[in-house]
PDB file of C-alpha atoms in Angstrom:
ATOM      1  CA  MET A  12       0.000   0.000   0.000  1.00  0.00           C
ATOM      2  CA  ALA A  13       2.772   2.461   0.927  1.00  0.00           C
ATOM      3  CA  ASP A  14       4.454   1.901  -2.451  1.00  0.00           C
ATOM      4  CA  ARG A  15       1.215   2.675  -4.291  1.00  0.00           C
ATOM      5  CA  ILE A  16       0.708   5.874  -2.279  1.00  0.00           C
ATOM      6  CA  VAL A  17       4.322   6.945  -2.828  1.00  0.00           C
ATOM      7  CA  LYS A  18       3.883   6.438  -6.599  1.00  0.00           C
ATOM      8  CA  LEU A  19       0.623   8.392  -6.590  1.00  0.00           C
ATOM      9  CA  LEU A  20       2.210  11.256  -4.616  1.00  0.00           C
ATOM     10  CA  ASN A  21       5.269  11.230  -6.862  1.00  0.00           C
ATOM     11  CA  ASP A  22       2.951  11.595  -9.867  1.00  0.00           C
ATOM     12  CA  LEU A  23       1.413  14.665  -8.184  1.00  0.00           C
ATOM     13  CA  ILE A  24       4.901  16.031  -7.437  1.00  0.00           C
ATOM     14  CA  GLU A  25       5.741  15.649 -11.122  1.00  0.00           C
ATOM     15  CA  THR A  26       2.481  17.401 -12.049  1.00  0.00           C
ATOM     16  CA  SER A  27       3.353  20.264  -9.688  1.00  0.00           C
ATOM     17  CA  LYS A  28       6.922  20.546 -11.006  1.00  0.00           C
ATOM     18  CA  ASN A  29       5.618  20.643 -14.574  1.00  0.00           C
ATOM     19  CA  GLY A  30       3.163  23.367 -13.569  1.00  0.00           C
ATOM     20  CA  GLU A  31       5.963  25.355 -11.960  1.00  0.00           C
ATOM     21  CA  LYS A  32       7.961  25.148 -15.210  1.00  0.00           C
ATOM     22  CA  GLY A  33       4.950  26.050 -17.321  1.00  0.00           C
ATOM     23  CA  PHE A  34       3.937  29.065 -15.270  1.00  0.00           C
ATOM     24  CA  THR A  35       7.559  30.257 -15.163  1.00  0.00           C
ATOM     25  CA  ALA A  36       7.689  30.021 -18.965  1.00  0.00           C
ATOM     26  CA  ALA A  37       4.356  31.840 -19.255  1.00  0.00           C
ATOM     27  CA  ALA A  38       5.624  34.641 -16.977  1.00  0.00           C
ATOM     28  CA  GLY A  39       8.616  35.051 -19.278  1.00  0.00           C
ATOM     29  CA  ASP A  40       6.462  35.081 -22.406  1.00  0.00           C
ATOM     30  CA  THR A  41       3.975  37.777 -21.490  1.00  0.00           C
ATOM     31  CA  LYS A  42       4.825  41.464 -21.453  1.00  0.00           C
ATOM     32  CA  THR A  43       1.822  42.286 -19.237  1.00  0.00           C
ATOM     33  CA  PRO A  44       2.857  42.995 -15.613  1.00  0.00           C
ATOM     34  CA  GLU A  45      -0.439  41.723 -14.155  1.00  0.00           C
ATOM     35  CA  LEU A  46      -0.016  38.377 -15.913  1.00  0.00           C
ATOM     36  CA  GLN A  47       3.686  38.127 -15.081  1.00  0.00           C
ATOM     37  CA  GLN A  48       2.767  38.536 -11.434  1.00  0.00           C
ATOM     38  CA  ALA A  49      -0.087  36.007 -11.619  1.00  0.00           C
ATOM     39  CA  PHE A  50       2.052  33.411 -13.409  1.00  0.00           C
ATOM     40  CA  GLN A  51       4.977  33.881 -10.998  1.00  0.00           C
ATOM     41  CA  SER A  52       2.598  33.448  -8.075  1.00  0.00           C
ATOM     42  CA  ARG A  53       1.147  30.253  -9.590  1.00  0.00           C
ATOM     43  CA  ALA A  54       4.689  28.943 -10.195  1.00  0.00           C
ATOM     44  CA  ARG A  55       5.493  29.521  -6.494  1.00  0.00           C
ATOM     45  CA  ASP A  56       2.271  27.741  -5.491  1.00  0.00           C
ATOM     46  CA  CYS A  57       3.222  24.741  -7.626  1.00  0.00           C
ATOM     47  CA  ALA A  58       6.743  24.698  -6.157  1.00  0.00           C
ATOM     48  CA  SER A  59       5.502  24.812  -2.564  1.00  0.00           C
ATOM     49  CA  GLY A  60       2.921  22.092  -3.300  1.00  0.00           C
ATOM     50  CA  ALA A  61       5.641  19.862  -4.719  1.00  0.00           C
ATOM     51  CA  ALA A  62       7.861  20.505  -1.690  1.00  0.00           C
ATOM     52  CA  GLU A  63       5.051  19.606   0.702  1.00  0.00           C
ATOM     53  CA  LEU A  64       4.345  16.351  -1.157  1.00  0.00           C
ATOM     54  CA  GLN A  65       8.074  15.520  -1.197  1.00  0.00           C
ATOM     55  CA  THR A  66       8.069  15.790   2.603  1.00  0.00           C
ATOM     56  CA  VAL A  67       5.066  13.454   2.835  1.00  0.00           C
ATOM     57  CA  VAL A  68       6.750  10.900   0.533  1.00  0.00           C
ATOM     58  CA  SER A  69       9.884  11.004   2.703  1.00  0.00           C
ATOM     59  CA  GLN A  70       7.771  10.523   5.846  1.00  0.00           C
ATOM     60  CA  LEU A  71       6.226   7.445   4.202  1.00  0.00           C
ATOM     61  CA  GLY A  72       9.736   6.082   3.627  1.00  0.00           C
ATOM     62  CA  GLY A  73       9.686   6.659  -0.129  1.00  0.00           C
ATOM     63  CA  LYS A  74      12.079   8.450  -2.466  1.00  0.00           C
ATOM     64  CA  PRO A  75      10.430  11.719  -3.535  1.00  0.00           C
ATOM     65  CA  GLU A  76      10.329  12.755  -7.180  1.00  0.00           C
ATOM     66  CA  ASP A  77      12.496  15.835  -7.622  1.00  0.00           C
ATOM     67  CA  SER A  78      11.735  17.021 -11.131  1.00  0.00           C
ATOM     68  CA  GLY A  79       9.062  17.143 -13.752  1.00  0.00           C
ATOM     69  CA  SER A  80       9.391  14.918 -16.780  1.00  0.00           C
ATOM     70  CA  VAL A  81       9.224  15.491 -20.485  1.00  0.00           C
ATOM     71  CA  ALA A  82       6.359  12.989 -20.716  1.00  0.00           C
ATOM     72  CA  GLY A  83       4.563  14.708 -17.844  1.00  0.00           C
ATOM     73  CA  ALA A  84       5.133  18.128 -19.340  1.00  0.00           C
ATOM     74  CA  VAL A  85       3.749  16.973 -22.675  1.00  0.00           C
ATOM     75  CA  HIS A  86       0.775  15.415 -20.912  1.00  0.00           C
ATOM     76  CA  ARG A  87       0.124  18.562 -18.960  1.00  0.00           C
ATOM     77  CA  GLY A  88       0.355  20.691 -22.092  1.00  0.00           C
ATOM     78  CA  TRP A  89       3.283  22.777 -20.896  1.00  0.00           C
ATOM     79  CA  ALA A  90       5.899  21.382 -23.270  1.00  0.00           C
ATOM     80  CA  ASN A  91       4.332  23.198 -26.184  1.00  0.00           C
ATOM     81  CA  LEU A  92       3.875  26.402 -24.239  1.00  0.00           C
ATOM     82  CA  LYS A  93       7.088  28.080 -25.407  1.00  0.00           C
ATOM     83  CA  ALA A  94       6.439  27.272 -29.063  1.00  0.00           C
ATOM     84  CA  ALA A  95       2.732  27.961 -28.746  1.00  0.00           C
ATOM     85  CA  VAL A  96       3.077  31.417 -27.242  1.00  0.00           C
ATOM     86  CA  THR A  97       6.105  32.918 -28.913  1.00  0.00           C
ATOM     87  CA  GLY A  98       4.794  36.098 -30.445  1.00  0.00           C
ATOM     88  CA  ARG A  99       1.240  35.227 -29.505  1.00  0.00           C
ATOM     89  CA  SER A 100      -1.330  37.055 -27.474  1.00  0.00           C
ATOM     90  CA  ASP A 101      -1.879  37.011 -23.735  1.00  0.00           C
ATOM     91  CA  VAL A 102      -5.167  35.215 -24.440  1.00  0.00           C
ATOM     92  CA  ALA A 103      -3.275  32.379 -26.167  1.00  0.00           C
ATOM     93  CA  ILE A 104      -0.853  32.119 -23.223  1.00  0.00           C
ATOM     94  CA  LEU A 105      -3.762  32.052 -20.761  1.00  0.00           C
ATOM     95  CA  GLU A 106      -5.541  29.373 -22.815  1.00  0.00           C
ATOM     96  CA  GLU A 107      -2.414  27.195 -22.727  1.00  0.00           C
ATOM     97  CA  CYS A 108      -2.085  27.695 -18.965  1.00  0.00           C
ATOM     98  CA  GLU A 109      -5.727  26.806 -18.449  1.00  0.00           C
ATOM     99  CA  ARG A 110      -5.249  23.566 -20.395  1.00  0.00           C
ATOM    100  CA  GLY A 111      -2.324  22.735 -18.105  1.00  0.00           C
ATOM    101  CA  GLU A 112      -4.442  23.385 -15.030  1.00  0.00           C
ATOM    102  CA  ASP A 113      -7.234  21.171 -16.445  1.00  0.00           C
ATOM    103  CA  VAL A 114      -4.771  18.275 -16.499  1.00  0.00           C
ATOM    104  CA  ALA A 115      -3.598  19.072 -12.952  1.00  0.00           C
ATOM    105  CA  LYS A 116      -7.207  19.164 -11.712  1.00  0.00           C
ATOM    106  CA  ALA A 117      -7.821  15.745 -13.263  1.00  0.00           C
ATOM    107  CA  ALA A 118      -4.633  14.301 -11.694  1.00  0.00           C
ATOM    108  CA  TYR A 119      -5.641  15.474  -8.221  1.00  0.00           C
ATOM    109  CA  ALA A 120      -9.268  14.350  -8.682  1.00  0.00           C
ATOM    110  CA  ASP A 121      -8.028  10.884  -9.698  1.00  0.00           C
ATOM    111  CA  ALA A 122      -5.710  10.767  -6.676  1.00  0.00           C
ATOM    112  CA  LEU A 123      -8.628  11.591  -4.389  1.00  0.00           C
ATOM    113  CA  LYS A 124     -10.551   8.562  -5.745  1.00  0.00           C
ATOM    114  CA  GLU A 125      -7.868   6.351  -4.187  1.00  0.00           C
ATOM    115  CA  GLU A 126      -7.880   5.005  -0.666  1.00  0.00           C
ATOM    116  CA  LEU A 127      -5.437   7.309   1.150  1.00  0.00           C
ATOM    117  CA  PRO A 128      -4.352   7.520   4.777  1.00  0.00           C
ATOM    118  CA  ALA A 129      -6.220  10.394   6.479  1.00  0.00           C
ATOM    119  CA  GLU A 130      -3.164  12.657   6.836  1.00  0.00           C
ATOM    120  CA  VAL A 131      -2.229  12.158   3.160  1.00  0.00           C
ATOM    121  CA  ARG A 132      -5.820  12.756   2.016  1.00  0.00           C
ATOM    122  CA  THR A 133      -5.881  16.038   3.975  1.00  0.00           C
ATOM    123  CA  VAL A 134      -2.792  17.317   2.115  1.00  0.00           C
ATOM    124  CA  VAL A 135      -4.022  16.158  -1.308  1.00  0.00           C
ATOM    125  CA  GLU A 136      -7.501  17.651  -0.767  1.00  0.00           C
ATOM    126  CA  ARG A 137      -6.048  21.007   0.314  1.00  0.00           C
ATOM    127  CA  GLN A 138      -3.735  21.072  -2.696  1.00  0.00           C
ATOM    128  CA  TYR A 139      -6.612  20.075  -4.999  1.00  0.00           C
ATOM    129  CA  GLN A 140      -8.577  23.099  -3.758  1.00  0.00           C
ATOM    130  CA  GLY A 141      -5.532  25.251  -4.590  1.00  0.00           C
ATOM    131  CA  VAL A 142      -5.351  23.788  -8.094  1.00  0.00           C
ATOM    132  CA  VAL A 143      -9.053  24.560  -8.592  1.00  0.00           C
ATOM    133  CA  ARG A 144      -8.477  28.157  -7.390  1.00  0.00           C
ATOM    134  CA  ASN A 145      -5.481  28.490  -9.751  1.00  0.00           C
ATOM    135  CA  HIS A 146      -7.510  27.131 -12.655  1.00  0.00           C
ATOM    136  CA  ASP A 147     -10.418  29.463 -11.959  1.00  0.00           C
ATOM    137  CA  GLN A 148      -8.138  32.493 -11.635  1.00  0.00           C
ATOM    138  CA  ILE A 149      -6.473  31.685 -14.967  1.00  0.00           C
ATOM    139  CA  ARG A 150      -9.886  31.064 -16.593  1.00  0.00           C
ATOM    140  CA  ASP A 151     -11.225  34.384 -15.276  1.00  0.00           C
ATOM    141  CA  LEU A 152      -8.130  36.241 -16.507  1.00  0.00           C
ATOM    142  CA  ARG A 153      -8.485  34.549 -19.904  1.00  0.00           C
ATOM    143  CA  ASN A 154     -12.150  35.558 -20.130  1.00  0.00           C
ATOM    144  CA  ARG A 155     -11.301  39.136 -19.171  1.00  0.00           C
ATOM    145  CA  TYR A 156      -8.428  39.389 -21.655  1.00  0.00           C
ATOM    146  CA  ARG A 157     -10.514  37.719 -24.375  1.00  0.00           C
ATOM    147  CA  ALA A 158     -13.261  40.316 -23.852  1.00  0.00           C
ATOM    148  CA  THR A 159     -10.787  43.198 -24.260  1.00  0.00           C
ATOM    149  CA  SER A 160      -8.803  41.836 -27.204  1.00  0.00           C
TER     150      SER A 160
END
């Protein structure tokens, strides 16, 4: 059971690391200060979520994942971010970020379908709520920028 939970948490760590990379790339690609700030904040949220999960994995006696993967980045939609947004609009960047957050939401929702020890479930549920907030903030920004473009 512990091995299965460690693998599940390591998958979430990878998802968080990929999100951190994606939001960092998005912050570098936009010229809009409001979006730079939002993306940098989301990148920090992803980094702190990954760090918290790494601690939990260590406490369970597992070896925590310490980086995102190319496969995970492709799955999350971040790998194409740089190519997709170069010279493109803030709306396009926000759309790409929202797609990445959709994948993260699904990963956390799937994790919560599993049988988890109470203390692990508490962490995953709290982080899932953060992912939902991130997604909704990005969606709202996208809608606002779409309306003004």
